[in-house]
Coordinates of C-alpha atoms and ligand atoms in Angstrom, one line a residue:
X1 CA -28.2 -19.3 11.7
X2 CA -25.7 -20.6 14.4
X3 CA -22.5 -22.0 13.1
X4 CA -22.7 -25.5 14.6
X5 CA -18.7 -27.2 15.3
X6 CA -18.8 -31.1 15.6
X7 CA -15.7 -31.6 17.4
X8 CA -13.9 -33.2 21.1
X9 CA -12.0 -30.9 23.4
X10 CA -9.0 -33.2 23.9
X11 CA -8.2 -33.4 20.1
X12 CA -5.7 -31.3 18.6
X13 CA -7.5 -30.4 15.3
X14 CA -10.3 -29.1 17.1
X15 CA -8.3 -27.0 19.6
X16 CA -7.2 -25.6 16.2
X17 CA -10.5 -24.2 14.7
X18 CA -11.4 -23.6 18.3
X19 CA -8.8 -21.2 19.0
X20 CA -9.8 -18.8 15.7
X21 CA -13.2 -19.1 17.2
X22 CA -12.4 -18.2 20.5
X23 CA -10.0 -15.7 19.4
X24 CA -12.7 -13.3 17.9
X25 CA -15.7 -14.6 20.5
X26 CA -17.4 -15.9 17.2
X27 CA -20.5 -17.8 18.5
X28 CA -21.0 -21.4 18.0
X29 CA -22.5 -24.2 19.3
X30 CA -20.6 -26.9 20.0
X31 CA -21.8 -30.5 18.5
X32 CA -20.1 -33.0 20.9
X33 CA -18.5 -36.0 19.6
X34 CA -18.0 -38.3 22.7
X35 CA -19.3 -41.8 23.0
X36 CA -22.2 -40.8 25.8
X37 CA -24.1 -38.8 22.5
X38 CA -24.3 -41.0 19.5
X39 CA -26.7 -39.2 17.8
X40 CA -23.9 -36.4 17.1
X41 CA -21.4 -38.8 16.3
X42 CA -24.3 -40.3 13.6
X43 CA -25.1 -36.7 12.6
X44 CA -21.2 -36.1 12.3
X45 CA -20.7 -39.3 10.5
X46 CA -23.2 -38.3 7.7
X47 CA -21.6 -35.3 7.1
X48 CA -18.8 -36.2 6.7
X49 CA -17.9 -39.9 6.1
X50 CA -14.5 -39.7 6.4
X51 CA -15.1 -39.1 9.7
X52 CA -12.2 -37.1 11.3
X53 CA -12.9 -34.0 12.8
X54 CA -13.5 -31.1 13.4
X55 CA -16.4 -30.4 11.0
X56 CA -18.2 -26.7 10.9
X57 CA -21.8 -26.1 9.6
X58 CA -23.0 -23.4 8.2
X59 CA -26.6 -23.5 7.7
X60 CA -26.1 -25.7 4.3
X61 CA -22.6 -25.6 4.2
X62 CA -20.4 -28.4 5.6
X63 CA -16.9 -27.2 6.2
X64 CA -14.5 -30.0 7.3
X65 CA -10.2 -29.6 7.6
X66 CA -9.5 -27.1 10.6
X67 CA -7.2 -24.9 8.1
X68 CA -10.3 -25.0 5.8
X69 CA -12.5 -24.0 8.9
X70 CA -10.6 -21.1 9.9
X71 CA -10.2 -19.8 6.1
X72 CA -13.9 -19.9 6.0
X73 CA -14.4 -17.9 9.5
X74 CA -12.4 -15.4 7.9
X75 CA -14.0 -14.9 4.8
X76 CA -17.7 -15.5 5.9
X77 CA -17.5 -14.5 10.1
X78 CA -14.4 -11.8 10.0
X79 CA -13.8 -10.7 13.5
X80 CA -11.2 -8.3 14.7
X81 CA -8.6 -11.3 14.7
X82 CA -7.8 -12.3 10.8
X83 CA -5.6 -15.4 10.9
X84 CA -5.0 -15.0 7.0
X85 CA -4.1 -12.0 5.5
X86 CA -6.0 -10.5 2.0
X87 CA -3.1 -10.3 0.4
X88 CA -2.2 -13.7 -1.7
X89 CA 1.5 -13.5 -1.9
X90 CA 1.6 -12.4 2.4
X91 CA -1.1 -15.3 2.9
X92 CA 1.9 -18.0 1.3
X93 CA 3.3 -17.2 4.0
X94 CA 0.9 -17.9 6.6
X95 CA -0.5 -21.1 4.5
X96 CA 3.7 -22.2 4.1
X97 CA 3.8 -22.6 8.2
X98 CA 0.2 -24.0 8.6
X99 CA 1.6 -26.5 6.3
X100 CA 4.5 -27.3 8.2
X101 CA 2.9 -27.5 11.6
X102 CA 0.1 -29.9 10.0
X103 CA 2.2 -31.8 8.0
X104 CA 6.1 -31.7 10.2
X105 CA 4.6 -31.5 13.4
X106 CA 1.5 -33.2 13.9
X107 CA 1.3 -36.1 11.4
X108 CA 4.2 -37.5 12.7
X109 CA 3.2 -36.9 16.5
X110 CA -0.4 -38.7 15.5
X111 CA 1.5 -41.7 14.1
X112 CA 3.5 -42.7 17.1
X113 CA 0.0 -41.8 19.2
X114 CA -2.0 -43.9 17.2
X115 CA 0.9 -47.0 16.7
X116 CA 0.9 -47.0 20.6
X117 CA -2.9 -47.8 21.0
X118 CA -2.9 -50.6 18.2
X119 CA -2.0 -54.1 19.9
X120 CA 0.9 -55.4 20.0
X121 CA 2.3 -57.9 17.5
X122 CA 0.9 -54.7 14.8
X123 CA 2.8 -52.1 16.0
X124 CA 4.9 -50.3 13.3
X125 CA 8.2 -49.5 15.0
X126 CA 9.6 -48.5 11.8
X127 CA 6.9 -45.8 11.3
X128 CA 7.5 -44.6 14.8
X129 CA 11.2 -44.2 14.6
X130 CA 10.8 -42.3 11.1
X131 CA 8.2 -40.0 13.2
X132 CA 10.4 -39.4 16.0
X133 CA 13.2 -38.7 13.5
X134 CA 10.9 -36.3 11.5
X135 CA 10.1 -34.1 14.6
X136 CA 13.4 -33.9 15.7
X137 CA 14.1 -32.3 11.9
X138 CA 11.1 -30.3 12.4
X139 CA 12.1 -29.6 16.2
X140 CA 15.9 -28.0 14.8
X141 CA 14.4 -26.4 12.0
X142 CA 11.7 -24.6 13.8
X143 CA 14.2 -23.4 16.2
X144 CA 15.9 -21.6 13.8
X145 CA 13.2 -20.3 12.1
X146 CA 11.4 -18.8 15.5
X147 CA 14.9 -16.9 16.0
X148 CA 14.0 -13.3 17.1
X149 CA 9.6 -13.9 16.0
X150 CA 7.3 -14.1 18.1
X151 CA 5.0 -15.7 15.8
X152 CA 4.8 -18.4 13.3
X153 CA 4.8 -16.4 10.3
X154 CA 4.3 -12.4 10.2
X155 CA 4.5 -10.5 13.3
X156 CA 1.0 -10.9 14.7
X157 CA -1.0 -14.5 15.5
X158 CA -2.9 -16.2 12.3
X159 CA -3.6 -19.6 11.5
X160 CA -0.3 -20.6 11.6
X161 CA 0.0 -20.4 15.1
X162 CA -3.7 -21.6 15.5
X163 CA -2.2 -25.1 14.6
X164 CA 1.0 -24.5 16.4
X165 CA -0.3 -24.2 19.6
X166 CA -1.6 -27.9 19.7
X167 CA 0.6 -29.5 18.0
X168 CA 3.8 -28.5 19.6
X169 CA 1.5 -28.7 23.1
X170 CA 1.1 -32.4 22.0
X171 CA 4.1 -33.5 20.5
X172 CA 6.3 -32.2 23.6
X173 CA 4.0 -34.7 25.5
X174 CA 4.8 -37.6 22.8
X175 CA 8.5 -37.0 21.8
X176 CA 10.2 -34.2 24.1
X177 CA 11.4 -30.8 22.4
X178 CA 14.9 -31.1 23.4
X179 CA 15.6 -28.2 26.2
X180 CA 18.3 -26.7 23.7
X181 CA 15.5 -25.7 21.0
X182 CA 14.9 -22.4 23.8
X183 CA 13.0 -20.7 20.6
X184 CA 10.5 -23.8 20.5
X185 CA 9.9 -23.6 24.2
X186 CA 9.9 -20.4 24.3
X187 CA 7.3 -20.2 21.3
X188 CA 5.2 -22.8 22.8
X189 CA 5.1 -20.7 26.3
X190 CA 3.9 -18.0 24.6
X191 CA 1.0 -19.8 22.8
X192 CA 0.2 -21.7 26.4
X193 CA -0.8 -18.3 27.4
X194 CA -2.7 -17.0 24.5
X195 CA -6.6 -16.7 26.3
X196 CA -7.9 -18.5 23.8
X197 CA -5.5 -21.4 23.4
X198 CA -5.1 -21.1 27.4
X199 CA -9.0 -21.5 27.3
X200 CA -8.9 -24.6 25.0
X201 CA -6.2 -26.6 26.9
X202 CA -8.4 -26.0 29.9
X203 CA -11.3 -27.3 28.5
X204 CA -9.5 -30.5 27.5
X205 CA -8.0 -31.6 31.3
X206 CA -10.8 -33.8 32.0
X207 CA -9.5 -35.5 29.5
X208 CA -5.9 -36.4 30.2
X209 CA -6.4 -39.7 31.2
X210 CA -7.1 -40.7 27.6
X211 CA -3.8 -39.8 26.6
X212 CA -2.4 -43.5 25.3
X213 CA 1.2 -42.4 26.1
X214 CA 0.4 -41.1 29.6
X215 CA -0.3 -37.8 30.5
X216 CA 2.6 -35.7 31.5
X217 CA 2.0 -33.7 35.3
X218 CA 2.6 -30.5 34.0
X219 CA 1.1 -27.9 31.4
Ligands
GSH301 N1 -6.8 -33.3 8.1 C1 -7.7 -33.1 9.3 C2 -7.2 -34.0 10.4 C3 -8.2 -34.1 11.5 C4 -7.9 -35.2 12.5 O1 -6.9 -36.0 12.3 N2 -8.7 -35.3 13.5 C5 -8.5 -36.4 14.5 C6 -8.7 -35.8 15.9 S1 -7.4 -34.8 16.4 C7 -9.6 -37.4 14.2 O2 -10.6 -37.1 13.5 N3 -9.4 -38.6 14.7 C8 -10.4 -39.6 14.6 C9 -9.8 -40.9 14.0 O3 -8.6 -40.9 13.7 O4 -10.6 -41.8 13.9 C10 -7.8 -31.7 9.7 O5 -6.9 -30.9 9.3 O6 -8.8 -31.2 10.3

């Protein structure tokens, strides 16, 4: 049965579970939530009521969380590509970073995205400063952790860097890497031009426009 992914181009969180599935040419077809098909976005909404995506299916089986997602393609759709590794104590390490990016990276990067699009009058500038503050931990410590790697965690691509690869292309856009952090930019190059995250970000340019912060003209 085809593995059916309920998910937007231009969100982060997809681009995630999209890269483990582009990165082992594991087939899928691609639910899309956009306003012009509400059906989907019914169909999405009743499997998942929480209603943040992406969300996989698996004949029966509704997977939602992108980490989630990719552990399952592993364990149930193994390509050539495994983003975690069998063995427990070397997966902490891969599940440590996916942590970080999730939780260092791109929580804080959603919560000055999402503050700018409320109206004003119930903006949270508070909030926002504590985010901008919080990446700029996560920028210095990252540098430092990317010294000499040329992945997130291990020396080969997994999950970790599936996340990465959105969430540092977004926050750069929301709250600039500072140009000293040369192992974050450099780290970020590198994912621009994995094929499968390079394929992803392409996919998404129609989309710029929606960014709430504006676009950047360049990546
Ligand atoms: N914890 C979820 C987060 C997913 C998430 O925040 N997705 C965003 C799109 S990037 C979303 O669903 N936004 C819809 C909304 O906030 O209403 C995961 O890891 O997949």
């Amino acid at each position: 049965m085809t593995l059916k992914l309920y998910a937007h181009p231009f969100s982060s969180y997809c681009q995630k579970a999209l890269i483990a599935l582009y990165e082992n040419a594991t087939p899928f077809e691609w639910k899309m939530l956009s306003p012009e098909h509400p059906d989907v976005y019914a169909e999405f909404a009743d499997l998942w009521p929480l209603k943040r995506f992406p969300v996989l299916v698996d004949g029966k089986r509704t997977v939602p969380e992108a980490s989630c997602i990719i552990e399952y393609l592993d364990l149930f759709h193994p390509g050539p590509v495994r983003m975690v590794p069998e063995d427990p104590k070397t997966a902490l390490e891969v599940r440590a970073m996916d942590r970080f990016f999730d939780n260092y990276i791109s929580t804080p990067q959603q919560r000055i995205v999402f503050d700018a699009i409320r109206p004003e009058g119930q903006r949270d500038a508070r909030g926002t400063a504590e985010a901008r503050e919080m990446l700029d931990a996560a920028y210095a410590w990252l540098d430092r952790h990317m010294e000499g790697r040329e992945w997130a965690a291990l020396d080969r691509f997994t999950l970790a860097d599936c996340g990465a690869a959105p969430f540092l292309f977004y926050a750069d856009w929301t709250h600039r890497i500072d140009a000293g952090f040369a192992n974050v930019h450099a780290y970020r190059r590198r994912l621009l031009a994995r094929p499968s995250f390079a394929r992803a970000v392409d996919e998404a340019r129609p989309y710029r426009s929606f960014f709430p912060l504006g676009a950047p003209d360049r990546d």
